[in-house]
Amino acid sequence: MSLPIPGAVTVTESNLQAGVVYKNKNLIDNVSLWHKFMIHNAGNLGRNDVLTAVLDHVFPFDLIPVSYGKEKHYCYFLARNCATAIQKLCKDNLVVPNPYDPSKPFKLEIILRFSTTSLFKVDVQKNISAVLEKRYDPTRRLLDLTKFQDDPDLTEFCPLGQPKIMFFVLHLSRNLIPETYILRENKIRLLHSFDALKVCVSSIRRIDLANNQIEEHGLLTPLVLYKLHHLVLEGNPLCEQYGYNSSDYVRDMLTMFPHLETLDGIPIKVNDLPAVRTNFICNLDGLDLVNQFLEHYFALYDSQNRMAVENLYHASAMFSLNSTFHTNQTNLNIYKYSNKYKSISRNLKMLADFSKSSACLFVKASEIAKTLCSLPATEHDSFSFKVDLIFHSDRMSVVCVDGIFREHPENLLDPERVYGFSRTFVLRTARNSSGETECLITNELYHVYNAFTSQRLSAFKKGHSRPRPSIQPEIPSTPQTAREFRQINDALRMITGLNADWAKK
């Protein structure tokens, strides 16, 4: 790169205290000047890694790097119209944390007035437009901008997490007139850049923002302008705030986007019928029982003393396990260790000799506990739990819980093994000899299977330093009008195959 023009000023850690920034404020504020940022201690890190660290450090201030390059002892880039970002860096003594080696932070120098916009011209519009056309599917009117900054055809670093860059990219995309925007995995935190698409309000129906960094639903306000029918937000911090309370999540999204038909790929309006709920509580009187039982049982099951679960089973309890491992879905690691479950699996469909149907039906609390202790040590992802309380009375409850667990590795080289599970517990409530109410498992069905790809990708992603969130009731609404009765009647007929008279009953 050429030498700086006359009048350039170098800002270093040593001259910061002399007020070099204040004395040259006119240079920093001049939007027609290019400034050169030199980064030391970058080592062999690639362009995207270095620039991501710097941009994350100055966020939410604008800093748009161009003409990245490397010299023997440092790497560099140019930027302009970035006064607040420069002030932020100078306030931090020109030191940026290195996320890849915290012991060696990046140390910067800035050459103010390195060049001018008349001497050094940058035109990235043609390149970005070409990349957008490559990523556009005209048959589906879909523009896929997933991990946009990693596109190998981009000549400059274009992180959509930078609002100005995102605005520019969306502005250029308008000519394609997409109906669907996919913006997954771009570290997007703010959405006001969607103002660039205001002229396309009538054409946009789907926006996918999965796996970004949107903190709260109020940040979605810039999208309210669009009559979205489909919205994907899974993998954003805002989703974690709702925990199991999917009804609040759906309600808040419908309040903002009344035309929504699907949320995170799940239908939330089916001919105006109630949507499927993540958790079902048939009787709110059993809510505390469910929360206490699940927390206590899985804490013991995942502990080093799993044998303690014996005290949670009735003396005459029954237990059976079934395992299903589809070879076309199972990686070698899972298949190698699946025999631990297959050996006690009571799958009657696979049983050739029905006289052996009771061989894997375990009876008595002690036998059940021994069987469970023979299985590998586990850790359950409580944030994956989906719970149904399908029956509850003063004497008995039936609880179904589905979710994900992983086995503890046997050594450092042992790969992670993630499984899906479904367990149905029949609980009996009675008073013990001390007059205290106790809840014991009288029957359990346990199903283990190889986790789906979507389950593996989402497993153990949420903050496990926090306690498991309690199940919140999602109370089904009672039909109030004749129209609602007809809709529920039609739905019941469709699901069960009953005729109209029986469905009404």
Short mmCIF file of C-alpha atoms in Angstrom, two decimals:
data_model
loop_
_atom_site.label_atom_id
_atom_site.label_comp_id
_atom_site.label_asym_id
_atom_site.label_seq_id
_atom_site.Cartn_x
_atom_site.Cartn_y
_atom_site.Cartn_z
CA MET A 1 0.00 0.00 0.00
CA SER A 2 1.20 3.54 -0.76
CA LEU A 3 2.60 5.88 1.86
CA PRO A 4 0.30 8.23 3.78
CA ILE A 5 -0.42 11.64 2.28
CA PRO A 6 1.13 14.78 3.79
CA GLY A 7 -0.53 15.86 7.02
CA ALA A 8 -1.16 12.31 8.26
CA VAL A 9 -1.07 11.77 12.03
CA THR A 10 -0.19 8.48 13.71
CA VAL A 11 -2.04 7.59 16.92
CA THR A 12 -0.19 5.14 19.17
CA GLU A 13 -0.51 3.98 22.74
CA SER A 14 2.44 6.18 23.71
CA ASN A 15 1.01 9.50 22.44
CA LEU A 16 -2.60 8.99 23.55
CA GLN A 17 -1.91 10.68 26.87
CA ALA A 18 -0.64 13.77 25.04
CA GLY A 19 -4.14 14.45 23.71
CA VAL A 20 -3.44 13.46 20.11
CA VAL A 21 -7.08 12.47 19.57
CA TYR A 22 -8.51 15.74 20.86
CA LYS A 23 -5.98 17.79 18.89
CA ASN A 24 -6.90 16.04 15.65
CA LYS A 25 -10.65 15.78 16.13
CA ASN A 26 -11.17 17.60 12.82
CA LEU A 27 -9.37 14.77 11.00
CA ILE A 28 -11.35 12.07 12.79
CA ASP A 29 -14.67 13.77 11.99
CA ASN A 30 -13.85 14.37 8.31
CA VAL A 31 -15.87 11.76 6.36
CA SER A 32 -13.80 12.28 3.19
CA LEU A 33 -10.61 10.99 4.82
CA TRP A 34 -9.41 7.39 4.94
CA HIS A 35 -7.70 6.20 8.13
CA LYS A 36 -5.34 3.23 8.29
CA PHE A 37 -5.72 0.75 11.17
CA MET A 38 -2.66 -1.41 11.88
CA ILE A 39 -3.12 -4.50 14.07
CA HIS A 40 -0.20 -6.17 15.85
CA ASN A 41 -0.20 -9.67 17.42
CA ALA A 42 -2.57 -11.07 14.78
CA GLY A 43 -0.21 -13.96 14.09
CA ASN A 44 -1.53 -16.35 11.46
CA LEU A 45 -5.18 -15.50 11.99
CA GLY A 46 -7.24 -15.02 8.85
CA ARG A 47 -8.87 -11.79 7.73
CA ASN A 48 -12.35 -12.64 8.94
CA ASP A 49 -11.14 -13.71 12.39
CA VAL A 50 -9.14 -10.53 12.97
CA LEU A 51 -11.78 -8.15 11.66
CA THR A 52 -14.60 -9.90 13.53
CA ALA A 53 -12.74 -9.42 16.82
CA VAL A 54 -12.17 -5.71 16.14
CA LEU A 55 -15.73 -5.05 14.96
CA ASP A 56 -17.25 -6.93 17.90
CA HIS A 57 -15.15 -4.80 20.24
CA VAL A 58 -16.38 -1.46 18.84
CA PHE A 59 -20.03 -2.55 18.38
CA PRO A 60 -22.52 -0.85 18.15
CA PHE A 61 -20.37 1.87 16.58
CA ASP A 62 -19.90 1.74 12.82
CA LEU A 63 -16.59 0.57 11.40
CA ILE A 64 -16.51 -0.65 7.79
CA PRO A 65 -13.09 -2.12 6.91
CA VAL A 66 -11.81 -2.23 3.32
CA SER A 67 -8.55 -3.17 1.58
CA TYR A 68 -7.39 -5.61 4.25
CA GLY A 69 -3.75 -6.63 3.91
CA LYS A 70 -0.78 -8.10 5.77
CA GLU A 71 2.77 -6.92 6.24
CA LYS A 72 5.60 -8.76 7.98
CA HIS A 73 4.74 -7.68 11.52
CA TYR A 74 1.13 -6.53 11.31
CA CYS A 75 -2.08 -6.58 9.32
CA TYR A 76 -4.09 -3.52 8.34
CA PHE A 77 -7.26 -2.14 6.82
CA LEU A 78 -8.70 1.24 5.82
CA ALA A 79 -11.90 2.83 7.10
CA ARG A 80 -13.58 6.21 7.05
CA ASN A 81 -16.57 7.93 8.66
CA CYS A 82 -15.84 6.03 11.88
CA ALA A 83 -15.21 8.71 14.50
CA THR A 84 -17.08 6.97 17.33
CA ALA A 85 -15.27 3.68 16.68
CA ILE A 86 -11.88 5.45 16.79
CA GLN A 87 -12.83 7.15 20.04
CA LYS A 88 -13.86 3.79 21.50
CA LEU A 89 -10.53 2.20 20.52
CA CYS A 90 -8.54 5.12 21.92
CA LYS A 91 -10.52 5.00 25.16
CA ASP A 92 -9.36 1.38 25.48
CA ASN A 93 -5.71 2.37 24.87
CA LEU A 94 -5.78 0.85 21.38
CA VAL A 95 -6.00 -2.66 22.85
CA VAL A 96 -8.55 -5.18 21.58
CA PRO A 97 -9.04 -8.56 23.34
CA ASN A 98 -7.91 -11.52 21.27
CA PRO A 99 -10.64 -14.20 21.57
CA TYR A 100 -8.29 -16.82 20.12
CA ASP A 101 -5.41 -16.17 22.55
CA PRO A 102 -6.40 -13.97 25.53
CA SER A 103 -2.76 -13.74 26.63
CA LYS A 104 -1.87 -11.86 23.42
CA PRO A 105 -4.38 -9.05 22.86
CA PHE A 106 -4.35 -7.12 19.60
CA LYS A 107 -2.50 -3.79 19.78
CA LEU A 108 -3.47 -1.12 17.29
CA GLU A 109 -2.00 1.96 15.69
CA ILE A 110 -4.11 4.35 13.64
CA ILE A 111 -2.83 6.67 10.91
CA LEU A 112 -5.35 9.50 10.61
CA ARG A 113 -5.68 11.11 7.17
CA PHE A 114 -3.89 8.24 5.45
CA SER A 115 -5.64 9.11 2.18
CA THR A 116 -8.69 10.86 0.77
CA THR A 117 -11.77 9.58 -1.02
CA SER A 118 -10.67 11.41 -4.18
CA LEU A 119 -7.27 9.67 -4.21
CA PHE A 120 -8.40 6.23 -3.05
CA LYS A 121 -11.68 4.95 -4.43
CA VAL A 122 -13.47 1.79 -3.31
CA ASP A 123 -16.34 0.28 -5.29
CA VAL A 124 -17.72 -2.95 -3.85
CA GLN A 125 -21.20 -2.62 -5.33
CA LYS A 126 -20.54 -4.74 -8.42
CA ASN A 127 -18.93 -7.52 -6.40
CA ILE A 128 -21.70 -7.66 -3.78
CA SER A 129 -24.41 -7.51 -6.46
CA ALA A 130 -22.81 -10.47 -8.24
CA VAL A 131 -22.70 -12.48 -5.00
CA LEU A 132 -26.36 -11.64 -4.31
CA GLU A 133 -27.38 -12.85 -7.77
CA LYS A 134 -25.46 -16.07 -7.19
CA ARG A 135 -27.32 -16.65 -3.92
CA TYR A 136 -30.77 -15.82 -5.31
CA ASP A 137 -33.21 -18.55 -6.34
CA PRO A 138 -35.65 -16.93 -8.80
CA THR A 139 -37.97 -19.94 -8.92
CA ARG A 140 -38.70 -19.62 -5.20
CA ARG A 141 -37.92 -15.90 -5.00
CA LEU A 142 -35.56 -16.77 -2.17
CA LEU A 143 -32.34 -14.95 -1.23
CA ASP A 144 -30.07 -17.04 1.00
CA LEU A 145 -27.58 -14.87 2.92
CA THR A 146 -26.55 -17.53 5.45
CA LYS A 147 -23.01 -16.81 6.74
CA PHE A 148 -22.75 -14.08 4.13
CA GLN A 149 -19.35 -12.80 5.25
CA ASP A 150 -17.78 -16.22 4.57
CA ASP A 151 -18.74 -16.24 0.89
CA PRO A 152 -15.51 -16.96 -1.04
CA ASP A 153 -16.50 -14.64 -3.89
CA LEU A 154 -16.61 -11.51 -1.73
CA THR A 155 -13.59 -9.27 -2.24
CA GLU A 156 -14.21 -7.31 0.97
CA PHE A 157 -15.26 -8.29 4.49
CA CYS A 158 -19.05 -7.89 4.64
CA PRO A 159 -20.42 -8.92 8.06
CA LEU A 160 -24.17 -8.41 8.20
CA GLY A 161 -23.82 -7.93 11.95
CA GLN A 162 -22.60 -4.43 11.10
CA PRO A 163 -25.80 -2.36 10.59
CA LYS A 164 -24.37 -0.13 7.83
CA ILE A 165 -23.08 -3.10 5.86
CA MET A 166 -26.37 -4.93 6.28
CA PHE A 167 -28.27 -1.84 5.11
CA PHE A 168 -26.08 -1.60 2.00
CA VAL A 169 -26.46 -5.31 1.17
CA LEU A 170 -30.24 -5.25 1.66
CA HIS A 171 -30.44 -2.08 -0.43
CA LEU A 172 -28.66 -3.83 -3.31
CA SER A 173 -30.92 -6.88 -2.97
CA ARG A 174 -34.07 -4.87 -3.68
CA ASN A 175 -33.64 -5.25 -7.43
CA LEU A 176 -34.06 -9.02 -7.08
CA ILE A 177 -37.47 -8.57 -5.37
CA PRO A 178 -37.14 -11.59 -3.03
CA GLU A 179 -40.15 -12.92 -1.18
CA THR A 180 -37.97 -14.82 1.30
CA TYR A 181 -34.83 -13.62 3.07
CA ILE A 182 -32.66 -16.18 4.86
CA LEU A 183 -30.18 -14.44 7.18
CA ARG A 184 -29.03 -17.31 9.38
CA GLU A 185 -25.76 -17.23 11.35
CA ASN A 186 -24.69 -13.65 10.69
CA LYS A 187 -24.28 -12.42 14.31
CA ILE A 188 -27.09 -9.93 13.70
CA ARG A 189 -28.06 -7.98 16.82
CA LEU A 190 -29.95 -4.97 15.44
CA LEU A 191 -32.58 -4.90 12.70
CA HIS A 192 -33.07 -1.25 11.78
CA SER A 193 -31.12 -1.99 8.58
CA PHE A 194 -34.36 -3.47 7.24
CA ASP A 195 -35.40 0.12 6.57
CA ALA A 196 -33.54 -0.40 3.29
CA LEU A 197 -36.42 -2.64 2.15
CA LYS A 198 -39.31 -0.30 2.89
CA VAL A 199 -40.05 0.02 -0.82
CA CYS A 200 -40.49 -3.79 -0.95
CA VAL A 201 -42.99 -4.08 1.91
CA SER A 202 -45.65 -5.75 -0.22
CA SER A 203 -43.37 -8.49 -1.59
CA ILE A 204 -41.63 -9.83 1.53
CA ARG A 205 -43.43 -12.74 3.23
CA ARG A 206 -40.71 -14.79 4.93
CA ILE A 207 -37.69 -13.82 7.02
CA ASP A 208 -35.35 -16.37 8.62
CA LEU A 209 -33.11 -14.92 11.35
CA ALA A 210 -32.17 -18.18 13.08
CA ASN A 211 -28.96 -18.46 15.10
CA ASN A 212 -28.21 -14.76 15.38
CA GLN A 213 -27.79 -12.58 18.49
CA ILE A 214 -31.13 -10.80 18.87
CA GLU A 215 -31.57 -10.23 22.60
CA GLU A 216 -35.25 -9.30 23.01
CA HIS A 217 -38.47 -9.23 21.02
CA GLY A 218 -38.61 -5.42 21.14
CA LEU A 219 -35.67 -5.37 18.71
CA LEU A 220 -37.97 -6.92 16.10
CA THR A 221 -39.94 -3.67 15.80
CA PRO A 222 -38.35 -2.70 12.43
CA LEU A 223 -39.95 -5.83 10.94
CA VAL A 224 -43.49 -4.88 11.97
CA LEU A 225 -43.84 -2.93 8.74
CA TYR A 226 -43.78 -6.17 6.75
CA LYS A 227 -46.81 -8.44 6.60
CA LEU A 228 -44.80 -11.53 7.44
CA HIS A 229 -46.46 -14.92 7.11
CA HIS A 230 -43.41 -16.92 8.18
CA LEU A 231 -40.73 -15.96 10.71
CA VAL A 232 -37.82 -17.98 12.12
CA LEU A 233 -36.07 -16.81 15.30
CA GLU A 234 -34.81 -20.05 16.87
CA GLY A 235 -31.28 -19.91 18.19
CA ASN A 236 -31.51 -16.26 19.28
CA PRO A 237 -31.16 -15.22 22.95
CA LEU A 238 -34.70 -13.81 22.91
CA CYS A 239 -36.09 -17.36 22.56
CA GLU A 240 -34.35 -18.48 25.76
CA GLN A 241 -36.20 -15.80 27.71
CA TYR A 242 -39.47 -17.67 27.20
CA GLY A 243 -38.16 -21.06 28.38
CA TYR A 244 -40.99 -23.58 28.20
CA ASN A 245 -43.66 -20.92 27.95
CA SER A 246 -44.26 -21.24 24.22
CA SER A 247 -47.75 -19.75 24.52
CA ASP A 248 -46.27 -16.40 25.62
CA TYR A 249 -43.74 -16.59 22.78
CA VAL A 250 -46.43 -17.22 20.19
CA ARG A 251 -48.70 -14.57 21.69
CA ASP A 252 -46.00 -11.89 21.65
CA MET A 253 -45.03 -12.69 18.07
CA LEU A 254 -48.65 -12.66 16.90
CA THR A 255 -49.15 -9.31 18.60
CA MET A 256 -46.30 -7.88 16.54
CA PHE A 257 -46.98 -9.88 13.37
CA PRO A 258 -50.72 -10.65 13.18
CA HIS A 259 -50.39 -12.29 9.75
CA LEU A 260 -47.97 -15.00 10.95
CA GLU A 261 -48.84 -18.54 9.90
CA THR A 262 -45.66 -20.30 11.04
CA LEU A 263 -43.13 -19.44 13.75
CA ASP A 264 -39.79 -21.26 13.75
CA GLY A 265 -41.23 -23.58 11.12
CA ILE A 266 -44.20 -24.61 13.30
CA PRO A 267 -47.76 -23.75 12.23
CA ILE A 268 -49.38 -21.41 14.74
CA LYS A 269 -52.61 -20.97 12.82
CA VAL A 270 -54.43 -23.91 11.29
CA ASN A 271 -57.83 -22.71 10.11
CA ASP A 272 -57.99 -20.59 13.27
CA LEU A 273 -57.71 -23.69 15.49
CA PRO A 274 -55.44 -23.61 18.56
CA ALA A 275 -51.80 -24.39 17.84
CA VAL A 276 -49.92 -27.43 19.12
CA ARG A 277 -48.42 -26.76 22.55
CA THR A 278 -44.92 -27.67 23.69
CA ASN A 279 -46.21 -28.84 27.08
CA PHE A 280 -49.67 -30.06 28.05
CA ILE A 281 -51.00 -29.99 31.61
CA CYS A 282 -54.40 -31.66 31.82
CA ASN A 283 -54.99 -30.47 35.38
CA LEU A 284 -53.28 -27.46 36.94
CA ASP A 285 -53.47 -29.14 40.35
CA GLY A 286 -50.71 -31.46 39.14
CA LEU A 287 -48.35 -28.72 37.96
CA ASP A 288 -46.25 -28.58 41.15
CA LEU A 289 -46.05 -32.37 41.21
CA VAL A 290 -44.66 -32.44 37.66
CA ASN A 291 -42.01 -29.81 38.33
CA GLN A 292 -40.87 -31.35 41.61
CA PHE A 293 -40.81 -34.89 40.26
CA LEU A 294 -38.84 -34.08 37.10
CA GLU A 295 -36.27 -31.99 38.95
CA HIS A 296 -35.76 -34.61 41.65
CA TYR A 297 -35.76 -37.68 39.39
CA PHE A 298 -33.33 -36.47 36.73
CA ALA A 299 -31.00 -34.93 39.33
CA LEU A 300 -30.66 -38.38 40.90
CA TYR A 301 -30.51 -40.19 37.56
CA ASP A 302 -27.62 -38.00 36.31
CA SER A 303 -25.76 -38.09 39.63
CA GLN A 304 -22.83 -40.35 40.52
CA ASN A 305 -25.18 -42.30 42.80
CA ARG A 306 -27.87 -43.36 40.34
CA MET A 307 -28.83 -46.23 42.65
CA ALA A 308 -30.66 -43.61 44.73
CA VAL A 309 -33.53 -43.65 42.22
CA GLU A 310 -34.59 -46.96 43.82
CA ASN A 311 -36.35 -44.93 46.50
CA LEU A 312 -38.56 -43.32 43.85
CA TYR A 313 -39.99 -46.64 42.61
CA HIS A 314 -42.80 -48.60 44.24
CA ALA A 315 -41.76 -51.94 45.70
CA SER A 316 -43.78 -53.75 43.00
CA ALA A 317 -43.05 -51.32 40.15
CA MET A 318 -42.58 -52.47 36.56
CA PHE A 319 -40.12 -51.09 34.00
CA SER A 320 -39.36 -51.79 30.37
CA LEU A 321 -37.04 -50.17 27.84
CA ASN A 322 -37.26 -50.05 24.08
CA SER A 323 -34.50 -48.81 21.77
CA THR A 324 -34.62 -47.85 18.11
CA PHE A 325 -31.45 -47.09 16.19
CA HIS A 326 -31.91 -46.49 12.47
CA THR A 327 -28.67 -47.32 10.70
CA ASN A 328 -29.21 -44.66 8.04
CA GLN A 329 -29.45 -42.04 10.80
CA THR A 330 -26.86 -43.44 13.19
CA ASN A 331 -23.20 -42.49 13.14
CA LEU A 332 -20.62 -45.12 13.99
CA ASN A 333 -20.09 -43.81 17.51
CA ILE A 334 -23.76 -44.23 18.44
CA TYR A 335 -24.06 -47.61 16.74
CA LYS A 336 -20.99 -48.95 18.55
CA TYR A 337 -22.44 -48.18 21.98
CA SER A 338 -26.11 -48.89 21.24
CA ASN A 339 -25.83 -52.54 22.34
CA LYS A 340 -26.01 -51.38 25.96
CA TYR A 341 -29.61 -50.44 25.26
CA LYS A 342 -30.41 -53.17 22.73
CA SER A 343 -29.45 -55.90 25.19
CA ILE A 344 -32.38 -55.02 27.48
CA SER A 345 -34.77 -53.73 24.82
CA ARG A 346 -38.28 -55.16 25.02
CA ASN A 347 -39.39 -54.47 21.46
CA LEU A 348 -42.22 -56.95 20.90
CA LYS A 349 -42.21 -56.26 17.15
CA MET A 350 -38.67 -57.65 16.96
CA LEU A 351 -39.38 -60.62 19.24
CA ALA A 352 -39.44 -63.99 17.48
CA ASP A 353 -40.30 -66.08 20.56
CA PHE A 354 -43.20 -64.57 22.54
CA SER A 355 -42.54 -66.94 25.42
CA LYS A 356 -39.62 -64.63 26.18
CA SER A 357 -41.77 -61.49 26.24
CA SER A 358 -41.25 -61.07 29.98
CA ALA A 359 -37.46 -61.49 29.83
CA CYS A 360 -36.84 -57.75 29.72
CA LEU A 361 -39.79 -56.72 31.87
CA PHE A 362 -38.16 -55.67 35.12
CA VAL A 363 -40.19 -55.90 38.34
CA LYS A 364 -39.38 -54.54 41.82
CA ALA A 365 -37.63 -51.30 42.66
CA SER A 366 -34.29 -52.96 43.37
CA GLU A 367 -34.19 -54.74 39.99
CA ILE A 368 -35.19 -51.58 38.15
CA ALA A 369 -32.48 -49.54 39.89
CA LYS A 370 -29.84 -52.18 39.07
CA THR A 371 -30.92 -52.14 35.43
CA LEU A 372 -30.74 -48.35 35.22
CA CYS A 373 -27.31 -48.39 36.87
CA SER A 374 -26.06 -50.77 34.17
CA LEU A 375 -26.67 -48.07 31.56
CA PRO A 376 -23.98 -45.45 30.83
CA ALA A 377 -23.66 -42.29 32.93
CA THR A 378 -25.64 -39.45 31.39
CA GLU A 379 -26.39 -35.75 31.39
CA HIS A 380 -29.88 -34.64 30.33
CA ASP A 381 -30.53 -31.36 28.51
CA SER A 382 -33.40 -30.11 30.63
CA PHE A 383 -33.98 -27.22 28.22
CA SER A 384 -35.00 -29.78 25.59
CA PHE A 385 -37.75 -31.33 27.76
CA LYS A 386 -41.28 -31.44 26.41
CA VAL A 387 -43.72 -32.56 29.07
CA ASP A 388 -47.31 -33.83 29.04
CA LEU A 389 -49.34 -34.48 32.17
CA ILE A 390 -52.01 -36.60 30.50
CA PHE A 391 -53.82 -37.76 33.65
CA HIS A 392 -53.98 -36.49 37.21
CA SER A 393 -56.07 -37.39 40.23
CA ASP A 394 -55.57 -37.42 43.98
CA ARG A 395 -54.15 -40.94 43.77
CA MET A 396 -52.44 -41.23 40.40
CA SER A 397 -50.74 -39.21 37.66
CA VAL A 398 -49.31 -40.06 34.25
CA VAL A 399 -46.38 -37.94 33.03
CA CYS A 400 -44.69 -38.17 29.63
CA VAL A 401 -41.37 -36.41 29.05
CA ASP A 402 -39.34 -36.23 25.83
CA GLY A 403 -35.91 -34.71 25.36
CA ILE A 404 -32.20 -35.21 24.75
CA PHE A 405 -29.35 -36.63 26.79
CA ARG A 406 -25.69 -37.37 26.21
CA GLU A 407 -23.43 -40.03 27.65
CA HIS A 408 -20.35 -39.10 29.62
CA PRO A 409 -17.19 -39.78 27.56
CA GLU A 410 -15.06 -42.63 28.84
CA ASN A 411 -11.83 -40.83 27.93
CA LEU A 412 -10.64 -37.55 26.40
CA LEU A 413 -10.68 -38.99 22.87
CA ASP A 414 -14.17 -40.42 23.21
CA PRO A 415 -16.57 -38.50 20.90
CA GLU A 416 -19.83 -37.06 22.21
CA ARG A 417 -22.88 -39.32 21.89
CA VAL A 418 -26.28 -37.64 21.92
CA TYR A 419 -29.54 -39.59 22.19
CA GLY A 420 -33.21 -38.77 22.13
CA PHE A 421 -35.54 -40.26 24.72
CA SER A 422 -39.17 -40.57 25.71
CA ARG A 423 -40.20 -41.71 29.19
CA THR A 424 -43.70 -42.31 30.50
CA PHE A 425 -44.10 -42.48 34.28
CA VAL A 426 -47.20 -43.72 36.10
CA LEU A 427 -47.06 -42.15 39.55
CA ARG A 428 -49.00 -43.25 42.62
CA THR A 429 -49.59 -40.73 45.38
CA ALA A 430 -50.18 -42.09 48.88
CA ARG A 431 -49.34 -41.48 52.52
CA ASN A 432 -46.43 -43.37 54.02
CA SER A 433 -46.18 -44.80 57.53
CA SER A 434 -45.16 -41.37 58.84
CA GLY A 435 -48.31 -39.80 57.47
CA GLU A 436 -46.40 -37.86 54.79
CA THR A 437 -47.52 -37.78 51.17
CA GLU A 438 -45.10 -39.55 48.84
CA CYS A 439 -45.09 -40.06 45.10
CA LEU A 440 -43.78 -43.37 43.76
CA ILE A 441 -43.35 -44.71 40.23
CA THR A 442 -45.47 -47.80 39.70
CA ASN A 443 -44.83 -48.23 35.97
CA GLU A 444 -42.36 -46.79 33.48
CA LEU A 445 -41.89 -47.08 29.73
CA TYR A 446 -38.50 -45.84 28.49
CA HIS A 447 -37.69 -45.35 24.80
CA VAL A 448 -34.18 -44.48 23.55
CA TYR A 449 -33.27 -43.60 19.97
CA ASN A 450 -30.50 -41.94 18.01
CA ALA A 451 -31.07 -38.19 18.11
CA PHE A 452 -32.13 -36.43 14.94
CA THR A 453 -29.68 -34.03 13.30
CA SER A 454 -31.76 -31.05 14.41
CA GLN A 455 -31.70 -32.34 18.00
CA ARG A 456 -27.93 -32.84 17.98
CA LEU A 457 -27.32 -29.35 16.62
CA SER A 458 -29.48 -27.71 19.30
CA ALA A 459 -28.43 -29.95 22.20
CA PHE A 460 -26.80 -28.35 25.23
CA LYS A 461 -26.65 -24.89 23.64
CA LYS A 462 -28.45 -23.05 26.43
CA GLY A 463 -27.04 -21.84 29.74
CA HIS A 464 -26.64 -24.88 31.95
CA SER A 465 -25.36 -22.80 34.82
CA ARG A 466 -28.98 -21.82 35.29
CA PRO A 467 -31.55 -24.13 36.89
CA ARG A 468 -34.04 -25.99 34.76
CA PRO A 469 -37.01 -23.75 34.01
CA SER A 470 -40.29 -24.88 35.51
CA ILE A 471 -43.05 -26.15 33.28
CA GLN A 472 -45.60 -23.41 32.80
CA PRO A 473 -49.26 -24.26 32.14
CA GLU A 474 -50.64 -23.66 28.68
CA ILE A 475 -54.34 -23.71 29.36
CA PRO A 476 -56.48 -24.83 26.42
CA SER A 477 -59.23 -22.36 25.68
CA THR A 478 -62.84 -23.53 25.94
CA PRO A 479 -64.94 -22.99 22.79
CA GLN A 480 -67.34 -20.12 23.36
CA THR A 481 -69.23 -19.83 20.08
CA ALA A 482 -71.03 -22.18 17.70
CA ARG A 483 -68.32 -21.52 15.13
CA GLU A 484 -65.59 -22.62 17.55
CA PHE A 485 -67.55 -25.79 18.39
CA ARG A 486 -67.85 -26.60 14.67
CA GLN A 487 -64.13 -26.04 14.14
CA ILE A 488 -63.16 -28.34 17.01
CA ASN A 489 -65.69 -30.93 15.84
CA ASP A 490 -64.22 -30.85 12.32
CA ALA A 491 -60.69 -31.15 13.70
CA LEU A 492 -61.64 -34.15 15.86
CA ARG A 493 -63.28 -35.86 12.91
CA MET A 494 -60.19 -35.29 10.76
CA ILE A 495 -57.81 -36.65 13.42
CA THR A 496 -59.86 -39.64 14.65
CA GLY A 497 -61.99 -40.58 11.65
CA LEU A 498 -65.17 -40.42 13.76
CA ASN A 499 -68.44 -39.44 12.15
CA ALA A 500 -70.09 -36.13 13.03
CA ASP A 501 -72.42 -37.54 15.71
CA TRP A 502 -69.69 -39.37 17.61
CA ALA A 503 -67.32 -36.38 17.37
CA LYS A 504 -69.98 -34.15 18.99
CA LYS A 505 -70.24 -36.56 21.90
#
